[in-house]
């Protein structure tokens, strides 16, 4: 019996669009392929208003079903608001773009805000709350690891824009996820699809944030353990930490390593002497402010998270950490990993990636090409992070104001 083949043009489109992605999903040397491979990136390091919009619009036409359960009951969709608020993602994108050109630190601020939210109980906007309802005690934003985060006011501005178009429809969790992605792209990072349909948490998690956000003085074992608890393997962890290559790390997160490493009263002996001098020039000793009355280093500094953009202007970026003799292109490239290879990690926890063969091999692999391997893996892990333990369906609520619960 003769069989007839029915031509479907979408098959050809899908093949053309995703073949380069599949080819580029190459491994860093010697590492197994990670589990999740759904991603699409763009490699351009800078965007105008027009090109940025065209990249997103092109991505939004992909004929693929991203509706799947990612982890622990999540059930997100691609373009979830296509019927209830079809302009939602355009509104977020437009607001982010307007803010970005006045505040170039938007990308690191929103990226770290998003990371801190997702890392504690999932991507549910619990970090944005200043309201615990009937629960007593402090809220998540007040936890020591979150006290230096920036960008809350920018999220509020974006939320206001969306609320004007579609009141009570788009969750703060989705707005933060979309805004983080759009700002990373504007900052020269890769594009990755963001699924939507998240709901906002009914509570915040002060104690969990205090205990479980990675710290700048963590050793490699603790860092890998904290990420592994959330389903990230070593390769994904090393890739995600590459987000440190944008923005500035405040001196408060560096000074203990420079002046009183592990309570010795001396600098970390692993820091190259020329780099130590450079770091001390950027971050002078202010131990009289950081030491408590009993002479021990303040727990406030020791407990701060390693993934922050400090509000203080003093600090260093990984662009500065590289020697002037080492070329570095776009801000979102391999200079973070090149710095670690040369022993010039700003944070102890970052430099610890060189302490084990497996993670050191990953660092070397990410540093060895033009940045395309890192960008591809970073896009992939950001997609995974954005789907972490989300609330969907009838869970949670959609807040009208991101810092306040909707009263029943």
Coordinates of C-alpha atoms in Angstrom, one line a residue:
X1 CA 0.0 0.0 0.0
X2 CA 1.4 3.4 -1.0
X3 CA 2.1 5.8 1.8
X4 CA 1.8 9.6 1.2
X5 CA 3.9 12.1 3.0
X6 CA 2.1 15.2 4.1
X7 CA 4.4 18.2 3.8
X8 CA 4.5 20.4 6.9
X9 CA 6.4 23.7 6.6
X10 CA 6.8 24.0 10.3
X11 CA 9.1 20.9 10.3
X12 CA 11.4 22.7 7.9
X13 CA 11.4 25.9 10.0
X14 CA 12.1 24.0 13.2
X15 CA 15.0 22.1 11.5
X16 CA 16.5 25.4 10.2
X17 CA 16.2 27.2 13.5
X18 CA 17.4 24.5 15.9
X19 CA 20.1 22.8 13.9
X20 CA 22.7 25.5 14.7
X21 CA 21.7 25.2 18.4
X22 CA 22.0 21.5 18.5
X23 CA 25.4 21.7 16.8
X24 CA 26.6 24.3 19.2
X25 CA 25.6 22.4 22.3
X26 CA 29.1 21.1 22.5
X27 CA 30.7 19.9 25.7
X28 CA 33.4 21.6 27.7
X29 CA 36.3 19.1 27.4
X30 CA 35.8 15.9 29.3
X31 CA 32.4 16.7 30.8
X32 CA 29.2 14.7 30.4
X33 CA 26.3 16.4 28.6
X34 CA 23.9 18.0 31.0
X35 CA 20.3 16.8 31.3
X36 CA 18.4 19.8 30.0
X37 CA 19.0 20.9 26.4
X38 CA 16.1 23.2 25.6
X39 CA 17.5 26.6 24.8
X40 CA 17.9 29.2 22.1
X41 CA 20.4 32.0 22.3
X42 CA 21.7 34.9 20.4
X43 CA 25.4 35.7 20.4
X44 CA 25.3 39.5 19.8
X45 CA 27.0 41.3 22.7
X46 CA 25.1 44.6 22.3
X47 CA 21.7 45.6 21.1
X48 CA 19.9 48.7 19.9
X49 CA 16.2 49.3 20.7
X50 CA 15.3 47.9 17.2
X51 CA 17.5 44.9 17.2
X52 CA 16.6 44.0 20.8
X53 CA 12.9 44.0 19.8
X54 CA 13.5 42.0 16.7
X55 CA 15.4 39.3 18.6
X56 CA 12.5 38.8 21.0
X57 CA 9.8 39.0 18.4
X58 CA 11.6 36.3 16.4
X59 CA 12.0 34.1 19.5
X60 CA 8.3 34.5 20.2
X61 CA 7.4 33.0 16.8
X62 CA 9.1 29.6 17.5
X63 CA 6.5 26.9 16.9
X64 CA 7.5 24.7 19.8
X65 CA 5.6 23.5 22.8
X66 CA 7.5 24.5 26.0
X67 CA 4.6 23.5 28.2
X68 CA 6.1 20.8 30.4
X69 CA 6.6 19.9 34.0
X70 CA 10.1 21.1 34.9
X71 CA 10.4 20.3 38.6
X72 CA 8.1 19.6 41.5
X73 CA 4.8 20.3 39.9
X74 CA 5.6 23.3 37.8
X75 CA 3.4 23.6 34.7
X76 CA 4.5 26.7 32.9
X77 CA 3.6 27.6 29.3
X78 CA 5.2 29.5 26.5
X79 CA 3.4 32.8 26.1
X80 CA 1.0 32.0 28.9
X81 CA -0.7 35.5 28.7
X82 CA -1.4 35.3 24.9
X83 CA -5.2 35.5 25.6
X84 CA -5.5 37.3 29.0
X85 CA -2.8 40.0 28.3
X86 CA -1.2 39.5 24.9
X87 CA 0.9 42.7 25.3
X88 CA 2.3 41.6 28.7
X89 CA 5.8 40.6 27.5
X90 CA 6.0 43.6 25.2
X91 CA 5.2 45.9 28.1
X92 CA 7.9 44.3 30.3
X93 CA 10.4 44.5 27.5
X94 CA 9.7 48.2 26.8
X95 CA 9.9 49.2 30.4
X96 CA 13.1 47.3 30.9
X97 CA 14.6 48.9 27.9
X98 CA 13.6 52.4 29.0
X99 CA 15.1 51.8 32.5
X100 CA 18.3 50.2 31.1
X101 CA 19.4 53.2 29.1
X102 CA 19.2 55.4 32.2
X103 CA 20.6 52.8 34.6
X104 CA 23.3 50.6 33.1
X105 CA 23.6 48.6 36.3
X106 CA 20.1 47.2 35.7
X107 CA 21.3 43.8 34.3
X108 CA 23.4 42.7 37.3
X109 CA 20.8 44.1 39.7
X110 CA 17.9 42.2 38.3
X111 CA 19.9 39.1 37.6
X112 CA 21.0 38.8 41.2
X113 CA 17.5 39.8 42.5
X114 CA 16.1 37.0 40.4
X115 CA 18.7 34.5 41.6
X116 CA 18.1 35.3 45.2
X117 CA 14.3 34.9 44.7
X118 CA 14.6 31.6 42.9
X119 CA 17.2 30.1 45.2
X120 CA 14.9 30.3 48.2
X121 CA 11.7 28.2 47.8
X122 CA 11.6 28.8 44.0
X123 CA 10.8 31.6 41.6
X124 CA 7.7 32.9 43.4
X125 CA 8.5 36.6 44.1
X126 CA 8.6 35.9 47.8
X127 CA 11.7 38.1 48.0
X128 CA 9.7 41.1 46.9
X129 CA 7.2 40.9 49.8
X130 CA 7.1 43.4 52.6
X131 CA 4.0 41.8 54.0
X132 CA 3.7 38.4 55.8
X133 CA 0.0 38.5 56.2
X134 CA -0.9 37.1 59.6
X135 CA 2.6 35.6 60.0
X136 CA 4.7 37.2 62.7
X137 CA 8.4 37.9 62.2
X138 CA 10.7 39.4 59.5
X139 CA 10.2 39.0 55.8
X140 CA 12.7 37.7 53.2
X141 CA 13.9 41.1 52.0
X142 CA 15.2 41.8 55.5
X143 CA 17.5 38.8 55.7
X144 CA 21.1 39.8 55.9
X145 CA 22.0 38.1 52.5
X146 CA 19.4 40.3 50.8
X147 CA 20.0 43.6 52.4
X148 CA 22.3 44.9 49.7
X149 CA 20.2 43.8 46.7
X150 CA 19.2 46.5 44.3
X151 CA 16.4 46.8 41.8
X152 CA 13.2 46.4 43.8
X153 CA 12.1 49.9 42.8
X154 CA 12.7 49.0 39.1
X155 CA 10.5 45.9 39.4
X156 CA 7.8 48.1 40.9
X157 CA 8.0 50.5 37.9
X158 CA 7.7 47.6 35.5
X159 CA 4.8 46.1 37.4
X160 CA 3.0 49.5 37.2
X161 CA 3.3 49.5 33.4
X162 CA 1.9 46.0 33.1
X163 CA -0.9 46.8 35.6
X164 CA -2.1 49.7 33.5
X165 CA -2.6 47.4 30.6
X166 CA -3.9 44.3 32.3
X167 CA -4.9 44.9 36.0
X168 CA -4.4 41.8 38.2
X169 CA -3.4 39.4 35.5
X170 CA 0.4 39.2 35.3
X171 CA 2.2 37.9 38.4
X172 CA 5.2 39.6 39.9
X173 CA 7.1 36.3 39.6
X174 CA 6.6 36.3 35.9
X175 CA 7.5 40.0 35.6
X176 CA 10.8 39.4 37.5
X177 CA 11.7 36.4 35.4
X178 CA 11.0 38.3 32.1
X179 CA 12.7 41.5 33.3
X180 CA 15.9 39.6 34.4
X181 CA 16.1 37.9 31.0
X182 CA 15.5 41.1 29.0
X183 CA 18.1 43.0 31.1
X184 CA 20.7 40.3 30.7
X185 CA 20.2 40.4 26.9
X186 CA 20.5 44.2 26.9
X187 CA 23.7 43.8 28.9
X188 CA 25.2 41.7 26.2
X189 CA 24.2 38.3 27.6
X190 CA 22.5 35.4 25.7
X191 CA 18.8 35.1 24.9
X192 CA 16.9 32.3 26.5
X193 CA 13.2 31.5 26.4
X194 CA 11.2 32.3 29.5
X195 CA 8.1 30.2 30.2
X196 CA 5.3 32.0 32.0
X197 CA 2.3 31.2 34.2
X198 CA 4.0 31.6 37.6
X199 CA 2.0 32.7 40.6
X200 CA 3.1 34.8 43.6
X201 CA 3.9 33.4 47.0
X202 CA 1.6 34.0 49.9
X203 CA 4.6 34.3 52.3
X204 CA 8.3 35.1 52.4
X205 CA 11.1 33.0 53.8
X206 CA 13.3 35.0 56.1
X207 CA 15.1 32.2 57.9
X208 CA 15.6 30.1 54.8
X209 CA 17.2 33.2 53.0
X210 CA 19.4 33.8 56.0
X211 CA 20.7 30.3 56.1
X212 CA 20.8 29.1 52.5
X213 CA 22.0 31.9 50.2
X214 CA 25.6 31.1 49.2
X215 CA 28.2 33.3 50.9
X216 CA 31.3 34.9 49.6
X217 CA 33.5 33.0 52.0
X218 CA 32.0 29.5 51.3
X219 CA 34.3 26.7 50.3
X220 CA 33.6 24.7 47.2
X221 CA 32.0 21.8 49.0
X222 CA 29.3 24.0 50.5
X223 CA 28.7 25.9 47.3
X224 CA 28.2 22.7 45.3
X225 CA 26.0 21.3 48.1
X226 CA 23.7 24.3 48.1
X227 CA 23.3 24.2 44.3
X228 CA 22.9 20.4 44.3
X229 CA 20.0 20.6 46.7
X230 CA 18.2 22.6 44.0
X231 CA 19.0 20.2 41.3
X232 CA 22.1 21.9 39.7
X233 CA 25.1 19.8 38.9
X234 CA 28.7 21.0 38.9
X235 CA 28.7 22.1 35.3
X236 CA 25.5 24.1 35.8
X237 CA 26.8 25.6 39.0
X238 CA 30.1 26.8 37.4
X239 CA 28.1 28.2 34.5
X240 CA 25.6 30.0 36.7
X241 CA 28.4 31.6 38.8
X242 CA 29.6 33.1 35.5
X243 CA 26.9 35.7 36.1
X244 CA 29.5 37.4 38.3
X245 CA 31.1 38.7 35.1
X246 CA 28.7 41.7 35.0
X247 CA 28.4 44.3 37.6
X248 CA 30.6 45.3 40.5
X249 CA 31.3 43.3 43.7
X250 CA 31.2 45.6 46.7
X251 CA 34.2 45.9 48.9
X252 CA 32.3 44.6 51.9
X253 CA 32.4 41.2 50.2
X254 CA 36.1 41.3 49.5
X255 CA 37.7 43.0 52.6
X256 CA 37.8 40.0 54.9
X257 CA 39.8 38.1 52.4
X258 CA 42.2 41.1 52.0
X259 CA 42.8 41.9 55.7
X260 CA 41.6 39.2 58.0
X261 CA 41.3 35.9 56.1
X262 CA 39.7 33.3 58.3
X263 CA 40.5 35.3 61.4
X264 CA 44.3 35.3 60.9
X265 CA 44.7 39.1 60.6
X266 CA 46.5 38.4 57.3
X267 CA 45.3 38.3 53.7
X268 CA 44.4 35.2 51.9
X269 CA 47.8 33.7 51.0
X270 CA 46.5 32.4 47.7
X271 CA 46.0 35.9 46.3
X272 CA 48.9 36.9 43.9
X273 CA 50.8 39.8 45.4
X274 CA 50.2 42.2 42.5
X275 CA 46.5 41.4 42.6
X276 CA 46.4 41.9 46.3
X277 CA 47.9 45.4 45.9
X278 CA 45.3 46.2 43.2
X279 CA 42.4 44.9 45.3
X280 CA 43.6 46.9 48.4
X281 CA 43.8 50.1 46.3
X282 CA 40.2 49.6 45.3
X283 CA 39.1 48.5 48.7
X284 CA 41.0 50.1 51.6
X285 CA 40.9 48.6 55.0
X286 CA 37.9 49.7 57.0
X287 CA 38.2 47.1 59.7
X288 CA 37.3 49.5 62.4
X289 CA 33.8 49.5 61.0
X290 CA 33.6 45.8 60.3
X291 CA 35.0 44.4 63.5
X292 CA 32.7 43.9 66.4
X293 CA 33.5 45.0 70.0
X294 CA 35.1 41.6 70.9
X295 CA 37.5 41.8 68.0
X296 CA 36.0 39.3 65.7
X297 CA 35.0 40.0 62.1
X298 CA 31.4 41.1 61.9
X299 CA 28.9 38.4 61.1
X300 CA 27.1 40.9 58.9
X301 CA 30.0 40.8 56.4
X302 CA 30.7 37.1 56.8
X303 CA 27.1 36.2 56.2
X304 CA 26.6 38.3 53.0
X305 CA 25.7 36.4 49.8
X306 CA 28.3 36.0 47.1
X307 CA 25.9 36.9 44.4
X308 CA 25.2 40.6 44.9
X309 CA 25.7 44.0 43.4
X310 CA 26.4 46.1 46.4
X311 CA 24.9 49.6 46.8
X312 CA 28.3 51.1 47.7
X313 CA 30.1 52.4 44.7
X314 CA 33.4 51.0 46.0
X315 CA 34.3 47.6 44.7
X316 CA 35.7 45.8 41.7
X317 CA 34.4 44.0 38.6
X318 CA 35.9 40.9 37.0
X319 CA 36.8 43.1 34.1
X320 CA 39.2 45.0 36.5
X321 CA 40.4 41.7 37.9
X322 CA 42.0 40.7 34.6
X323 CA 45.5 42.1 33.8
X324 CA 45.5 44.8 31.3
X325 CA 47.7 42.5 29.1
X326 CA 44.8 40.1 28.8
X327 CA 42.3 41.1 26.2
X328 CA 38.6 40.9 27.0
X329 CA 35.8 41.7 24.6
X330 CA 32.2 42.1 25.6
X331 CA 31.2 42.4 29.2
X332 CA 29.4 39.1 29.0
X333 CA 32.3 36.9 27.9
X334 CA 34.9 34.7 29.5
X335 CA 36.8 37.2 31.6
X336 CA 35.4 35.7 34.8
X337 CA 36.8 32.3 34.0
X338 CA 40.1 33.8 32.7
X339 CA 40.5 35.6 36.1
X340 CA 40.0 32.4 38.0
X341 CA 42.6 30.6 35.9
X342 CA 45.1 33.3 36.9
X343 CA 44.2 33.2 40.6
X344 CA 42.5 36.5 40.4
X345 CA 39.1 35.6 41.7
X346 CA 37.5 38.5 43.7
X347 CA 35.5 36.3 46.0
X348 CA 37.0 33.3 47.9
X349 CA 34.0 31.2 46.9
X350 CA 34.7 32.1 43.2
X351 CA 38.4 31.2 43.4
X352 CA 37.4 27.9 45.1
X353 CA 36.2 26.7 41.7
X354 CA 39.8 26.0 41.0
X355 CA 40.1 23.8 44.1
X356 CA 38.8 20.6 42.6
X357 CA 39.9 19.0 39.3
X358 CA 36.3 18.7 38.0
X359 CA 35.3 22.3 38.5
X360 CA 38.7 23.6 37.5
X361 CA 38.4 21.7 34.2
X362 CA 35.1 23.4 33.6
X363 CA 36.6 26.8 34.3
X364 CA 39.4 26.1 31.8
X365 CA 36.9 24.9 29.2
X366 CA 34.8 28.0 29.5
X367 CA 37.8 30.3 29.3
X368 CA 39.3 28.5 26.3
X369 CA 37.0 29.7 23.4
X370 CA 35.3 32.9 22.4
X371 CA 32.6 32.6 25.0
X372 CA 30.1 30.7 23.0
X373 CA 30.2 27.6 25.2
X374 CA 29.7 29.6 28.3
X375 CA 26.9 31.7 26.8
X376 CA 25.1 28.6 25.6
X377 CA 25.4 26.8 29.0
X378 CA 24.4 30.0 30.8
X379 CA 21.3 30.4 28.7
X380 CA 20.4 26.7 29.4
X381 CA 20.9 27.0 33.2
X382 CA 19.0 30.3 33.4
X383 CA 16.0 28.6 31.7
X384 CA 16.3 25.8 34.3
X385 CA 16.7 28.3 37.2
X386 CA 13.6 30.3 36.0
X387 CA 11.5 27.1 36.3
X388 CA 12.6 26.2 39.7
X389 CA 9.8 25.2 42.2
X390 CA 7.3 27.6 40.8
X391 CA 3.7 28.1 41.9
X392 CA 1.1 27.6 39.2
X393 CA -2.6 27.1 38.6
X394 CA -4.6 27.9 41.8
X395 CA -1.5 28.0 44.0
X396 CA -0.5 31.4 45.4
X397 CA -2.0 34.6 44.0
X398 CA -1.4 37.4 41.5
X399 CA -0.4 40.4 43.5
X400 CA -1.4 43.9 42.4
X401 CA 1.6 45.4 44.2
X402 CA 4.7 43.2 44.3
X403 CA 5.4 44.1 48.0
X404 CA 1.9 43.5 49.3
X405 CA -0.4 40.5 49.5
X406 CA -3.8 40.7 47.9
X407 CA -6.3 40.6 50.8
X408 CA -8.9 37.9 50.6

